[in-house]
Every structure is written in structure tokens, then in C-alpha cells.
Amino acid sequence: MSIDSLRRSASATVSGLPQGFWWLWLSTLVNRTGAFVLTFLSLYLTVELGHSAWFAGLVVALHGLGGIAGSPLGGALTDRWGRRPTMVTMHLAAAASAAALAVVTSAWAIATVVLLMGVAMQAVRPSINATIADMVPAHDVRRAYALNYWALNLGFAIASIGGGAAIFLGYRTLFVVDAVATTLCALIVFLRLPETRPAARTDKAGKPVVEAKVSMLTVLRDAPFRTLVLLNLFVCLVFTAPWIGLPLTMADKGLSPSSYGVVIAVNGIVIVGFQLLVNKVTDKRSPVLLLTLSSLLFALGTGATALAGSSVVAFAATVVVWTVGEMIHVPTNAAATARLAPEHARGRYQGVMGMSWAVAGFVAPIGAGALVGGPGPNVLWAVTFAIGVLAAVGYTVRLRKALDDDIAGGTPADADIDTDSAGGEVEAGVGVGVGVEDRIAVEAGLAVEPGLGVESGECVGDLGSAGKSPVTA
């Protein structure tokens, strides 16, 4: 591939998105460029403050525990307050937490601050994902999520390099820089990003349409989405395991910590260098195909770790395989979540999905450590291989109909609609949406009255046949 073709490919990947998206993209980059706390927290606690490694691990786990609570909280606030107020509030809360870490020294105070930081950092993610789904046309949503994920990893790479070079200034200085960067991120959102929460809909007479209320319980009753969350949890467990199991496995093979640093750096290098290319190749592909493929790549990459022996190159090759899976999975899963969510409940749906990431971040390190320390590392990699394959089968068997495998993204709003499976009559050629309550009713075999719980831009689909159309901008 020539330089010109690469340039054209990159241009096509980043073109055509609204200006608001690029302000959001910039805020993500700025935020992650200053993300020093989690990177250096364990070193700060052990080297600077003299706490035990056990305490450092507990504090990091508390951050994940805070995320489990923060994700549904952020989702509810995103739908109730709005996208921008939630982002600004949670960014400022995270900035205050980072600044507090530069001041507090007692064990209890540090643990409390890190827990609250976990809540704030995870609570902001549903609002970001909902904003992207609001402002970006449906056919470009997955591409937008991929670009935002690229910004996140690019910023993290800069933070890792900059933090390592600037560590002579002291850990507390890094935490202050983190607070300043997060505050700047909040300012970008406040000053440049418009509120994107969909306005209340009206009927033909101009009267407001009462939206069906969607609670967290309602979200969990949505069977296709519940399946998507469960399968994502499986993938997240596989994805999180190497961050704990890989250094332990390499140490068991007699390799030095510096060797692990080289191997894990491959993850960031591959994402920063090839995310745009991967996005170009996978664009417009079936979401179920991509989720299945990414699960298999996670399974193969982690499973092959057991076969790497003591070769640094072999370990690095396994990281390349599951990193490609990561680049495919993250934006595709976010787009699938947006696709299944009613417009007025996008925040809650993204919040519940975010919980699966947070739960995996809390459970996987404990499980990986127990398996490596007990039966041994090979058992860990056999388990991750099995879970990844199970997830791949689940996507293919359980979600093909719900996500509608056609690369166009579902039934267009002006298409003729098969109403037999929906249990009601709908005039052909009229785009009618199905809210989550309608979908639950359909699955239960109940009749659904057209027009109730309807979302603009979504079409009736047999939740046993045509699936749902994508969300609209």
C-alpha cells in the first residue's frame, strides 16, 4: 500500500463527522494525556508512602469497585440531567479527586479518594457514548467510537511516556497535572460541546408525546441487550486477564520486568499505529461478525500465551493478536449498545454496559492472580481461551437476529415493514419505532399498540426476525 493510498484511507476514516464530535474527541485526548493517577498510583503508594503491595492492590481494586457504582449512576444522570452537565460534573469530580491525592496521606483518606475517583471516571463514560450516538449519523457511529477510542489510547501513550520522563518532579506533581488536564477537558466540553439529548417528541397535533419510562430494571429486562452485556462481560474478563496474568507468567519463565514492559507496550503501539486502518477494513461490516471475530482473536491471543515458552517475541505476538481483537471489539460493542437503546434511554443503556467493564476490572485481577498462584498460568490461559470461544458462539447464536447482520445497519425508516411478528398492524412505508417496553412485550407474546413507546428513526422488527434498525443522529 502506497503512502498516497494510506493518506486517502486515513482521510476517509476521519472525514464526514460533525464538528461537535471533534471537540469531544479533543476533550478525550486532553483528558487521557494527563491521566497519570492510575498509571503511577501503585508506585506512589509503595515507593513514596511505604505502604504494602497488598494495600496498593486493594486501593486499585477500590477504583474498580467505584466504577461498578459509577457507571449506572452516570447513565441515569445522562438521561435525566443531560449529556453535557453530566460530563462537566464528573470530569470536575475526577479532577478534584486527583488534586486531593496530591494532598492526603492517610491510608483511609487515600482509599476513599480513589473510590470516589472510580465513581467519577466511570460515570462520565455513558454520557460520552450517548453524545456520540446522538450527534453522529447511524451509519458512522461505529467509526466515531473507533476514533474516540483511538484518541483515548493516543492520550494514554503520551501520558505513559510523559509521566515516566517527568517522574523526577514527584508523584504529587503528576497528580496535579492530571487534575489540571481533567479540568481543561471539562472546560472544552462546557464551552464548545452542545447539549445533544434528544428533545421531547410531539405528535402531529404538536402535543408532547409521553415517553415510556425506562428504569435500570427495564434495561435489564431487555433480553437482546442483556445478552449483549453478558457476552461483553465474558470478553472483558478475557481482555483484563493478561494485564495481571501476563507479567506473572513471564516472571515464571524467568523473564525480567523490563521484558514485560516491552511486550505490553506493543498493545499501545499497535492501537495508535493501526486503529485507523483496522477501522477502514471493518467499516460497514456486520456487527455480529465483528463481535464474533474479536472474541476469537481474544481467545487465540490469550490462549497462545501458554505456548509462548520464554520467548519475548512470542509473547509480543500474542499481544498483537488480542490487541487487534480489542480494536475491533470496543467500538463495535459501543455501537451495538447504541443501536439497541431507545433514544431517551441511551445513557442508561451505556451505563449498564459500562458496568460489565467495571465488574471485569474488579473480578478478573482477583481470578487471574488466584489461577496463576494455584493451578498455574497455563490453566489461566486455557480458561481465557474457553471463555473467548464461548463468547464468540454466543454472539453468533444469540444476537444475529437482534443486531441484524446486514451491513447497511438494519431496516431503513422508509422501508416496508413486516408486522406479523410484531403482533400489530402498521401501515407499510411508515417508519415506526419500538421502545424497550414494546420489545419486552413482543418477546412475551403480547400485542403492542403502534405508537406507544416509539422512538423516531427506529423501525419495527421482529425481534425474532429482522432485528432493530440503528439509532439515528
CSV table of C-alpha atoms in Angstrom, one decimal:
chain,number,residue,atom,x,y,z
A,1,MET,CA,0.0,0.0,0.0
A,2,SER,CA,1.5,3.4,-1.1
A,3,ILE,CA,1.8,6.5,1.0
A,4,ASP,CA,-0.9,8.2,-1.1
A,5,SER,CA,-3.4,5.3,-0.6
A,6,LEU,CA,-2.7,5.3,3.2
A,7,ARG,CA,-3.3,9.1,3.2
A,8,ARG,CA,-6.6,8.7,1.3
A,9,SER,CA,-7.6,5.9,3.6
A,10,ALA,CA,-6.9,8.0,6.7
A,11,SER,CA,-8.7,11.0,5.2
A,12,ALA,CA,-11.8,8.8,4.5
A,13,THR,CA,-11.7,7.5,8.1
A,14,VAL,CA,-11.8,10.9,9.7
A,15,SER,CA,-14.0,12.8,7.2
A,16,GLY,CA,-17.7,13.5,7.3
A,17,LEU,CA,-18.2,13.7,11.1
A,18,PRO,CA,-19.8,16.7,12.8
A,19,GLN,CA,-17.7,19.4,14.4
A,20,GLY,CA,-19.1,18.7,17.8
A,21,PHE,CA,-17.7,15.2,17.6
A,22,TRP,CA,-14.2,16.6,17.1
A,23,TRP,CA,-14.5,18.8,20.2
A,24,LEU,CA,-15.5,15.7,22.2
A,25,TRP,CA,-12.6,13.8,20.6
A,26,LEU,CA,-10.2,16.6,21.7
A,27,SER,CA,-11.6,16.5,25.2
A,28,THR,CA,-10.9,12.8,25.4
A,29,LEU,CA,-7.3,13.3,24.1
A,30,VAL,CA,-6.6,16.0,26.6
A,31,ASN,CA,-8.1,14.1,29.5
A,32,ARG,CA,-6.1,10.9,28.7
A,33,THR,CA,-2.9,12.8,28.0
A,34,GLY,CA,-2.9,13.9,31.7
A,35,ALA,CA,-4.1,10.5,33.1
A,36,PHE,CA,-1.2,9.8,35.5
A,37,VAL,CA,-3.0,8.7,38.6
A,38,LEU,CA,-3.8,5.1,37.7
A,39,THR,CA,-0.5,4.6,35.9
A,40,PHE,CA,1.7,5.6,38.8
A,41,LEU,CA,-0.7,5.0,41.8
A,42,SER,CA,0.8,1.7,42.9
A,43,LEU,CA,4.3,3.0,42.7
A,44,TYR,CA,3.3,6.1,44.7
A,45,LEU,CA,1.7,4.0,47.4
A,46,THR,CA,4.6,1.6,47.8
A,47,VAL,CA,7.7,3.6,47.0
A,48,GLU,CA,6.7,7.1,48.1
A,49,LEU,CA,4.4,6.4,51.1
A,50,GLY,CA,5.8,3.0,52.1
A,51,HIS,CA,2.5,1.1,52.0
A,52,SER,CA,2.5,-2.7,51.3
A,53,ALA,CA,1.9,-4.2,47.9
A,54,TRP,CA,-1.3,-5.7,49.4
A,55,PHE,CA,-2.6,-2.2,50.2
A,56,ALA,CA,-1.7,-0.9,46.8
A,57,GLY,CA,-3.7,-3.7,45.2
A,58,LEU,CA,-6.7,-3.1,47.5
A,59,VAL,CA,-6.7,0.6,46.5
A,60,VAL,CA,-6.6,-0.2,42.8
A,61,ALA,CA,-9.5,-2.7,43.3
A,62,LEU,CA,-11.4,0.1,45.1
A,63,HIS,CA,-11.1,2.2,42.0
A,64,GLY,CA,-12.7,-0.6,40.0
A,65,LEU,CA,-15.4,-1.0,42.7
A,66,GLY,CA,-16.2,2.7,42.4
A,67,GLY,CA,-16.7,2.2,38.7
A,68,ILE,CA,-19.3,-0.5,39.2
A,69,ALA,CA,-21.4,2.1,41.0
A,70,GLY,CA,-20.4,5.0,38.8
A,71,SER,CA,-21.5,3.5,35.5
A,72,PRO,CA,-25.2,3.2,36.2
A,73,LEU,CA,-25.2,6.4,38.1
A,74,GLY,CA,-23.7,8.2,35.1
A,75,GLY,CA,-26.2,6.6,32.8
A,76,ALA,CA,-29.1,7.7,34.8
A,77,LEU,CA,-27.8,11.3,35.1
A,78,THR,CA,-27.0,11.4,31.4
A,79,ASP,CA,-30.7,10.7,30.6
A,80,ARG,CA,-32.1,12.9,33.4
A,81,TRP,CA,-29.7,15.9,33.6
A,82,GLY,CA,-28.3,15.8,30.0
A,83,ARG,CA,-25.1,14.8,28.4
A,84,ARG,CA,-23.1,17.9,28.9
A,85,PRO,CA,-23.9,18.6,32.6
A,86,THR,CA,-23.1,15.0,33.5
A,87,MET,CA,-19.7,15.2,31.6
A,88,VAL,CA,-18.7,18.5,33.2
A,89,THR,CA,-19.7,17.5,36.7
A,90,MET,CA,-18.0,14.1,36.6
A,91,HIS,CA,-14.8,15.5,34.9
A,92,LEU,CA,-14.6,18.1,37.7
A,93,ALA,CA,-15.2,15.5,40.4
A,94,ALA,CA,-12.4,13.4,38.9
A,95,ALA,CA,-10.1,16.4,38.8
A,96,ALA,CA,-10.9,17.2,42.4
A,97,SER,CA,-10.0,13.6,43.3
A,98,ALA,CA,-6.7,13.8,41.5
A,99,ALA,CA,-5.9,17.0,43.3
A,100,ALA,CA,-6.8,15.5,46.6
A,101,LEU,CA,-4.4,12.6,46.1
A,102,ALA,CA,-1.6,15.2,45.9
A,103,VAL,CA,-2.5,16.3,49.5
A,104,VAL,CA,-3.9,13.4,51.5
A,105,THR,CA,-1.5,10.9,53.0
A,106,SER,CA,-3.5,8.7,55.4
A,107,ALA,CA,-4.5,5.2,54.2
A,108,TRP,CA,-8.2,5.7,54.8
A,109,ALA,CA,-8.2,9.1,53.0
A,110,ILE,CA,-6.4,7.7,50.0
A,111,ALA,CA,-8.7,4.7,49.8
A,112,THR,CA,-11.8,7.0,49.9
A,113,VAL,CA,-10.5,9.4,47.3
A,114,VAL,CA,-9.6,6.6,44.9
A,115,LEU,CA,-13.0,5.0,45.4
A,116,LEU,CA,-14.7,8.3,44.6
A,117,MET,CA,-12.4,8.8,41.6
A,118,GLY,CA,-13.5,5.4,40.3
A,119,VAL,CA,-17.1,6.5,40.6
A,120,ALA,CA,-16.5,9.8,38.7
A,121,MET,CA,-14.3,8.4,36.0
A,122,GLN,CA,-16.7,5.6,35.1
A,123,ALA,CA,-19.8,7.8,35.4
A,124,VAL,CA,-18.6,10.1,32.6
A,125,ARG,CA,-18.4,7.3,30.0
A,126,PRO,CA,-22.1,6.8,29.4
A,127,SER,CA,-22.6,10.5,28.7
A,128,ILE,CA,-19.7,10.4,26.2
A,129,ASN,CA,-21.0,7.3,24.4
A,130,ALA,CA,-24.6,8.7,24.4
A,131,THR,CA,-23.4,12.0,22.9
A,132,ILE,CA,-21.7,10.2,20.1
A,133,ALA,CA,-24.8,8.2,19.3
A,134,ASP,CA,-26.9,11.5,19.4
A,135,MET,CA,-24.7,13.6,17.1
A,136,VAL,CA,-23.3,11.1,14.6
A,137,PRO,CA,-25.3,9.6,11.7
A,138,ALA,CA,-26.2,6.0,12.4
A,139,HIS,CA,-24.0,4.6,9.6
A,140,ASP,CA,-21.0,6.4,11.0
A,141,VAL,CA,-21.5,5.6,14.7
A,142,ARG,CA,-19.1,2.7,14.9
A,143,ARG,CA,-16.4,4.7,13.1
A,144,ALA,CA,-16.9,7.6,15.6
A,145,TYR,CA,-16.5,5.2,18.5
A,146,ALA,CA,-13.3,3.8,17.0
A,147,LEU,CA,-11.9,7.3,16.5
A,148,ASN,CA,-12.7,8.3,20.1
A,149,TYR,CA,-11.1,5.0,21.3
A,150,TRP,CA,-8.0,5.9,19.3
A,151,ALA,CA,-7.8,9.3,21.0
A,152,LEU,CA,-8.1,7.6,24.4
A,153,ASN,CA,-5.2,5.3,23.6
A,154,LEU,CA,-3.1,8.0,22.0
A,155,GLY,CA,-3.5,10.2,25.0
A,156,PHE,CA,-2.7,7.3,27.3
A,157,ALA,CA,0.5,6.6,25.4
A,158,ILE,CA,1.5,10.2,25.7
A,159,ALA,CA,0.7,10.1,29.4
A,160,SER,CA,2.8,7.0,30.0
A,161,ILE,CA,5.8,8.4,28.2
A,162,GLY,CA,5.5,11.9,29.7
A,163,GLY,CA,4.8,10.6,33.2
A,164,GLY,CA,7.9,8.4,33.0
A,165,ALA,CA,10.0,11.3,31.9
A,166,ALA,CA,8.6,13.7,34.4
A,167,ILE,CA,8.5,11.4,37.4
A,168,PHE,CA,11.6,13.2,38.8
A,169,LEU,CA,9.3,16.1,39.6
A,170,GLY,CA,7.5,13.9,42.1
A,171,TYR,CA,4.3,11.9,42.1
A,172,ARG,CA,2.2,14.7,43.6
A,173,THR,CA,3.2,17.0,40.8
A,174,LEU,CA,1.9,14.4,38.3
A,175,PHE,CA,-1.4,14.2,40.2
A,176,VAL,CA,-1.8,18.0,40.0
A,177,VAL,CA,-1.1,17.8,36.2
A,178,ASP,CA,-3.8,15.2,36.0
A,179,ALA,CA,-6.2,17.4,37.8
A,180,VAL,CA,-5.4,20.4,35.5
A,181,ALA,CA,-5.8,18.3,32.3
A,182,THR,CA,-9.1,16.9,33.5
A,183,THR,CA,-10.3,20.4,34.4
A,184,LEU,CA,-9.3,21.6,30.9
A,185,CYS,CA,-11.3,18.7,29.5
A,186,ALA,CA,-14.3,19.8,31.4
A,187,LEU,CA,-13.9,23.4,30.1
A,188,ILE,CA,-13.7,22.1,26.5
A,189,VAL,CA,-17.0,20.3,27.0
A,190,PHE,CA,-18.6,23.2,28.7
A,191,LEU,CA,-17.5,25.9,26.2
A,192,ARG,CA,-17.6,24.0,22.9
A,193,LEU,CA,-19.8,21.0,23.1
A,194,PRO,CA,-23.6,21.5,22.6
A,195,GLU,CA,-26.1,19.5,24.6
A,196,THR,CA,-27.3,16.6,22.4
A,197,ARG,CA,-30.0,15.0,24.5
A,198,PRO,CA,-32.9,14.4,22.1
A,199,ALA,CA,-35.8,16.9,22.5
A,200,ALA,CA,-39.2,15.7,23.7
A,201,ARG,CA,-41.1,14.4,20.7
A,202,THR,CA,-44.5,15.7,19.7
A,203,ASP,CA,-47.4,14.2,17.7
A,204,LYS,CA,-48.9,15.5,14.6
A,205,ALA,CA,-51.0,17.9,16.6
A,206,GLY,CA,-47.9,19.4,18.2
A,207,LYS,CA,-48.7,17.9,21.6
A,208,PRO,CA,-45.8,16.3,23.6
A,209,VAL,CA,-45.6,12.5,23.4
A,210,VAL,CA,-45.2,10.8,26.7
A,211,GLU,CA,-42.1,8.6,26.5
A,212,ALA,CA,-42.3,5.2,28.2
A,213,LYS,CA,-40.2,5.4,31.3
A,214,VAL,CA,-37.0,3.3,31.2
A,215,SER,CA,-35.5,2.3,34.5
A,216,MET,CA,-32.4,0.2,35.1
A,217,LEU,CA,-34.7,-2.7,35.8
A,218,THR,CA,-36.4,-2.1,32.4
A,219,VAL,CA,-33.0,-2.1,30.7
A,220,LEU,CA,-32.1,-5.4,32.4
A,221,ARG,CA,-35.4,-6.9,31.2
A,222,ASP,CA,-34.4,-6.2,27.6
A,223,ALA,CA,-33.3,-9.7,26.6
A,224,PRO,CA,-31.2,-9.0,23.5
A,225,PHE,CA,-29.4,-6.2,25.4
A,226,ARG,CA,-29.0,-8.3,28.5
A,227,THR,CA,-27.3,-11.0,26.3
A,228,LEU,CA,-25.0,-8.3,24.8
A,229,VAL,CA,-24.0,-7.2,28.3
A,230,LEU,CA,-23.3,-10.8,29.4
A,231,LEU,CA,-21.2,-11.6,26.4
A,232,ASN,CA,-19.3,-8.4,26.7
A,233,LEU,CA,-18.6,-9.3,30.4
A,234,PHE,CA,-17.1,-12.6,29.1
A,235,VAL,CA,-14.9,-10.7,26.6
A,236,CYS,CA,-13.9,-8.2,29.3
A,237,LEU,CA,-12.7,-10.9,31.6
A,238,VAL,CA,-10.5,-12.3,28.8
A,239,PHE,CA,-9.2,-8.9,27.9
A,240,THR,CA,-8.4,-7.9,31.5
A,241,ALA,CA,-6.7,-11.2,32.4
A,242,PRO,CA,-3.4,-10.5,30.6
A,243,TRP,CA,-2.8,-7.3,32.5
A,244,ILE,CA,-2.4,-9.4,35.6
A,245,GLY,CA,-1.5,-12.8,34.3
A,246,LEU,CA,1.0,-11.9,31.6
A,247,PRO,CA,3.6,-10.3,33.9
A,248,LEU,CA,3.2,-13.2,36.3
A,249,THR,CA,3.6,-15.7,33.5
A,250,MET,CA,6.7,-14.1,32.1
A,251,ALA,CA,8.2,-13.9,35.6
A,252,ASP,CA,7.5,-17.6,36.0
A,253,LYS,CA,9.5,-18.2,32.8
A,254,GLY,CA,12.5,-16.3,34.2
A,255,LEU,CA,11.9,-13.1,32.2
A,256,SER,CA,12.6,-9.7,33.7
A,257,PRO,CA,10.1,-6.9,34.4
A,258,SER,CA,11.7,-4.8,31.6
A,259,SER,CA,10.8,-7.6,29.2
A,260,TYR,CA,7.2,-7.4,30.2
A,261,GLY,CA,7.3,-3.6,29.7
A,262,VAL,CA,8.5,-4.1,26.1
A,263,VAL,CA,5.8,-6.7,25.5
A,264,ILE,CA,2.9,-4.8,26.9
A,265,ALA,CA,4.0,-1.6,25.1
A,266,VAL,CA,3.1,-3.5,21.9
A,267,ASN,CA,-0.6,-3.1,22.8
A,268,GLY,CA,-0.4,0.7,22.8
A,269,ILE,CA,1.8,0.9,19.7
A,270,VAL,CA,-0.5,-1.3,17.7
A,271,ILE,CA,-3.6,0.6,18.6
A,272,VAL,CA,-2.1,4.1,18.0
A,273,GLY,CA,-0.5,2.9,14.7
A,274,PHE,CA,-3.2,0.8,13.2
A,275,GLN,CA,-6.6,1.7,14.7
A,276,LEU,CA,-7.5,3.8,11.7
A,277,LEU,CA,-6.5,1.1,9.3
A,278,VAL,CA,-8.5,-1.6,11.2
A,279,ASN,CA,-11.5,0.8,11.3
A,280,LYS,CA,-11.2,1.2,7.5
A,281,VAL,CA,-11.1,-2.6,6.9
A,282,THR,CA,-14.0,-3.3,9.2
A,283,ASP,CA,-16.2,-0.4,8.3
A,284,LYS,CA,-19.8,-1.4,7.3
A,285,ARG,CA,-19.2,-5.0,8.3
A,286,SER,CA,-21.8,-7.0,10.2
A,287,PRO,CA,-21.7,-6.2,13.9
A,288,VAL,CA,-22.2,-9.8,14.8
A,289,LEU,CA,-19.4,-10.9,12.5
A,290,LEU,CA,-17.1,-8.3,14.1
A,291,LEU,CA,-18.0,-9.2,17.7
A,292,THR,CA,-17.6,-12.9,16.9
A,293,LEU,CA,-14.2,-12.3,15.2
A,294,SER,CA,-12.9,-10.1,18.1
A,295,SER,CA,-13.9,-12.8,20.6
A,296,LEU,CA,-12.0,-15.4,18.7
A,297,LEU,CA,-9.0,-13.1,18.5
A,298,PHE,CA,-9.1,-12.6,22.3
A,299,ALA,CA,-9.4,-16.4,22.7
A,300,LEU,CA,-6.5,-17.2,20.4
A,301,GLY,CA,-4.2,-14.4,21.6
A,302,THR,CA,-4.6,-15.2,25.3
A,303,GLY,CA,-4.7,-18.9,24.8
A,304,ALA,CA,-1.5,-18.9,22.8
A,305,THR,CA,0.3,-17.3,25.8
A,306,ALA,CA,0.6,-20.8,27.2
A,307,LEU,CA,2.6,-21.8,24.1
A,308,ALA,CA,5.0,-18.8,24.1
A,309,GLY,CA,7.7,-20.5,26.2
A,310,SER,CA,10.3,-18.0,27.3
A,311,SER,CA,10.4,-16.0,24.0
A,312,VAL,CA,9.8,-12.3,24.3
A,313,VAL,CA,8.9,-12.2,20.6
A,314,ALA,CA,6.3,-14.9,21.0
A,315,PHE,CA,4.7,-13.1,24.0
A,316,ALA,CA,4.7,-9.9,21.9
A,317,ALA,CA,3.0,-11.8,19.1
A,318,THR,CA,0.2,-13.0,21.4
A,319,VAL,CA,-0.4,-9.3,22.5
A,320,VAL,CA,-0.7,-8.3,18.8
A,321,VAL,CA,-3.4,-10.9,18.3
A,322,TRP,CA,-5.6,-9.9,21.2
A,323,THR,CA,-4.9,-6.2,20.6
A,324,VAL,CA,-6.5,-6.5,17.1
A,325,GLY,CA,-9.4,-8.1,18.8
A,326,GLU,CA,-9.6,-5.1,21.2
A,327,MET,CA,-9.6,-2.6,18.3
A,328,ILE,CA,-12.5,-4.4,16.7
A,329,HIS,CA,-14.5,-5.1,19.8
A,330,VAL,CA,-14.6,-1.8,21.7
A,331,PRO,CA,-16.2,0.4,19.0
A,332,THR,CA,-18.4,-2.4,17.7
A,333,ASN,CA,-19.8,-3.2,21.1
A,334,ALA,CA,-20.4,0.5,21.9
A,335,ALA,CA,-22.2,0.9,18.6
A,336,ALA,CA,-24.3,-2.2,19.2
A,337,THR,CA,-25.3,-0.8,22.6
A,338,ALA,CA,-26.4,2.5,21.0
A,339,ARG,CA,-28.3,0.5,18.4
A,340,LEU,CA,-30.4,-1.4,20.9
A,341,ALA,CA,-31.1,1.6,23.1
A,342,PRO,CA,-34.1,3.9,22.8
A,343,GLU,CA,-33.1,7.5,22.2
A,344,HIS,CA,-34.3,8.7,25.5
A,345,ALA,CA,-32.6,5.9,27.4
A,346,ARG,CA,-29.2,5.9,25.7
A,347,GLY,CA,-27.4,6.9,28.9
A,348,ARG,CA,-28.9,4.1,31.0
A,349,TYR,CA,-28.1,1.5,28.3
A,350,GLN,CA,-24.5,2.7,28.1
A,351,GLY,CA,-24.3,2.8,31.9
A,352,VAL,CA,-25.4,-0.8,32.2
A,353,MET,CA,-22.9,-1.8,29.5
A,354,GLY,CA,-20.2,0.1,31.4
A,355,MET,CA,-20.9,-1.9,34.5
A,356,SER,CA,-19.7,-5.1,32.6
A,357,TRP,CA,-16.3,-3.4,32.0
A,358,ALA,CA,-16.1,-2.3,35.7
A,359,VAL,CA,-17.1,-5.7,37.0
A,360,ALA,CA,-14.5,-7.4,34.9
A,361,GLY,CA,-11.9,-4.9,36.1
A,362,PHE,CA,-12.7,-5.9,39.6
A,363,VAL,CA,-13.1,-9.6,39.2
A,364,ALA,CA,-10.5,-10.6,36.6
A,365,PRO,CA,-7.4,-9.5,38.5
A,366,ILE,CA,-8.5,-11.5,41.5
A,367,GLY,CA,-9.3,-14.6,39.4
A,368,ALA,CA,-6.2,-14.3,37.3
A,369,GLY,CA,-4.0,-14.0,40.4
A,370,ALA,CA,-5.7,-17.0,42.0
A,371,LEU,CA,-5.3,-19.2,39.0
A,372,VAL,CA,-1.6,-18.3,38.4
A,373,GLY,CA,-0.8,-18.7,42.1
A,374,GLY,CA,-2.8,-22.0,42.3
A,375,PRO,CA,-3.1,-24.4,39.3
A,376,GLY,CA,-0.6,-22.3,37.3
A,377,PRO,CA,-0.5,-19.9,34.4
A,378,ASN,CA,-1.4,-22.5,31.7
A,379,VAL,CA,-4.7,-23.0,33.4
A,380,LEU,CA,-5.4,-19.3,33.3
A,381,TRP,CA,-4.8,-19.2,29.5
A,382,ALA,CA,-6.9,-22.3,28.9
A,383,VAL,CA,-9.8,-20.7,30.8
A,384,THR,CA,-9.5,-17.4,28.8
A,385,PHE,CA,-9.4,-19.4,25.6
A,386,ALA,CA,-12.6,-21.2,26.5
A,387,ILE,CA,-14.4,-18.1,27.7
A,388,GLY,CA,-13.5,-16.3,24.4
A,389,VAL,CA,-14.8,-19.1,22.3
A,390,LEU,CA,-17.9,-19.3,24.4
A,391,ALA,CA,-18.5,-15.6,23.8
A,392,ALA,CA,-17.9,-16.0,20.0
A,393,VAL,CA,-20.5,-18.7,19.9
A,394,GLY,CA,-22.9,-16.6,21.9
A,395,TYR,CA,-22.7,-13.6,19.6
A,396,THR,CA,-23.4,-15.8,16.6
A,397,VAL,CA,-26.2,-17.9,18.1
A,398,ARG,CA,-27.9,-15.4,20.3
A,399,LEU,CA,-27.5,-11.9,18.7
A,400,ARG,CA,-27.6,-12.4,15.0
A,401,LYS,CA,-31.3,-11.6,14.8
A,402,ALA,CA,-31.3,-8.8,17.3
A,403,LEU,CA,-28.4,-6.9,15.7
A,404,ASP,CA,-29.4,-7.6,12.1
A,405,ASP,CA,-26.4,-8.8,10.2
A,406,ASP,CA,-26.9,-6.6,7.1
A,407,ILE,CA,-24.0,-4.1,6.7
A,408,ALA,CA,-26.5,-1.3,5.9
A,409,GLY,CA,-27.4,-1.3,9.6
A,410,GLY,CA,-30.9,-2.5,9.7
A,411,THR,CA,-34.3,-1.7,8.1
A,412,PRO,CA,-34.4,1.9,6.8
A,413,ALA,CA,-37.2,4.1,8.2
A,414,ASP,CA,-39.0,4.3,4.9
A,415,ALA,CA,-38.9,0.6,4.1
A,416,ASP,CA,-41.9,-1.7,4.1
A,417,ILE,CA,-42.3,-3.4,7.4
A,418,ASP,CA,-43.3,-6.9,8.2
A,419,THR,CA,-45.8,-6.5,11.0
A,420,ASP,CA,-46.8,-10.1,11.5
A,421,SER,CA,-44.0,-10.8,14.0
A,422,ALA,CA,-44.7,-7.6,15.9
A,423,GLY,CA,-48.2,-8.5,16.8
A,424,GLY,CA,-49.9,-5.5,15.3
A,425,GLU,CA,-50.7,-3.7,12.0
A,426,VAL,CA,-48.5,-0.9,10.8
A,427,GLU,CA,-49.1,1.0,7.6
A,428,ALA,CA,-46.5,0.0,5.0
A,429,GLY,CA,-43.9,2.6,4.3
A,430,VAL,CA,-44.2,4.3,7.7
A,431,GLY,CA,-41.2,4.1,9.9
A,432,VAL,CA,-42.4,3.2,13.4
A,433,GLY,CA,-40.0,2.6,16.3
A,434,VAL,CA,-40.2,0.1,19.1
A,435,GLY,CA,-39.2,1.1,22.6
A,436,VAL,CA,-37.7,-1.3,25.0
A,437,GLU,CA,-41.1,-1.9,26.7
A,438,ASP,CA,-42.6,-2.8,23.3
A,439,ARG,CA,-39.7,-5.3,22.6
A,440,ILE,CA,-40.2,-6.9,26.0
A,441,ALA,CA,-43.9,-7.2,25.3
A,442,VAL,CA,-43.2,-8.7,21.9
A,443,GLU,CA,-40.9,-11.3,23.4
A,444,ALA,CA,-43.6,-12.2,25.9
A,445,GLY,CA,-46.1,-12.7,23.1
A,446,LEU,CA,-48.2,-9.6,24.0
A,447,ALA,CA,-49.8,-7.2,21.5
A,448,VAL,CA,-48.1,-3.9,21.0
A,449,GLU,CA,-50.2,-0.9,20.1
A,450,PRO,CA,-48.4,1.1,17.4
A,451,GLY,CA,-47.2,4.5,18.5
A,452,LEU,CA,-46.6,3.6,22.2
A,453,GLY,CA,-43.0,3.7,23.4
A,454,VAL,CA,-41.9,4.6,19.9
A,455,GLU,CA,-38.6,6.1,19.0
A,456,SER,CA,-38.0,8.2,16.0
A,457,GLY,CA,-35.7,6.7,13.4
A,458,GLU,CA,-36.2,3.1,14.7
A,459,CYS,CA,-38.3,0.5,12.9
A,460,VAL,CA,-40.4,-2.3,14.0
A,461,GLY,CA,-38.6,-5.5,13.6
A,462,ASP,CA,-39.4,-9.0,14.7
A,463,LEU,CA,-37.2,-9.3,17.5
A,464,GLY,CA,-37.2,-12.8,16.2
A,465,SER,CA,-36.5,-11.9,12.6
A,466,ALA,CA,-35.5,-8.5,11.3
A,467,GLY,CA,-34.0,-7.1,14.4
A,468,LYS,CA,-33.8,-3.3,15.1
A,469,SER,CA,-32.6,-0.5,12.9
A,470,PRO,CA,-29.7,1.5,14.1
A,471,VAL,CA,-30.2,4.6,16.2
A,472,THR,CA,-30.3,7.9,14.4
A,473,ALA,CA,-28.3,11.0,14.9
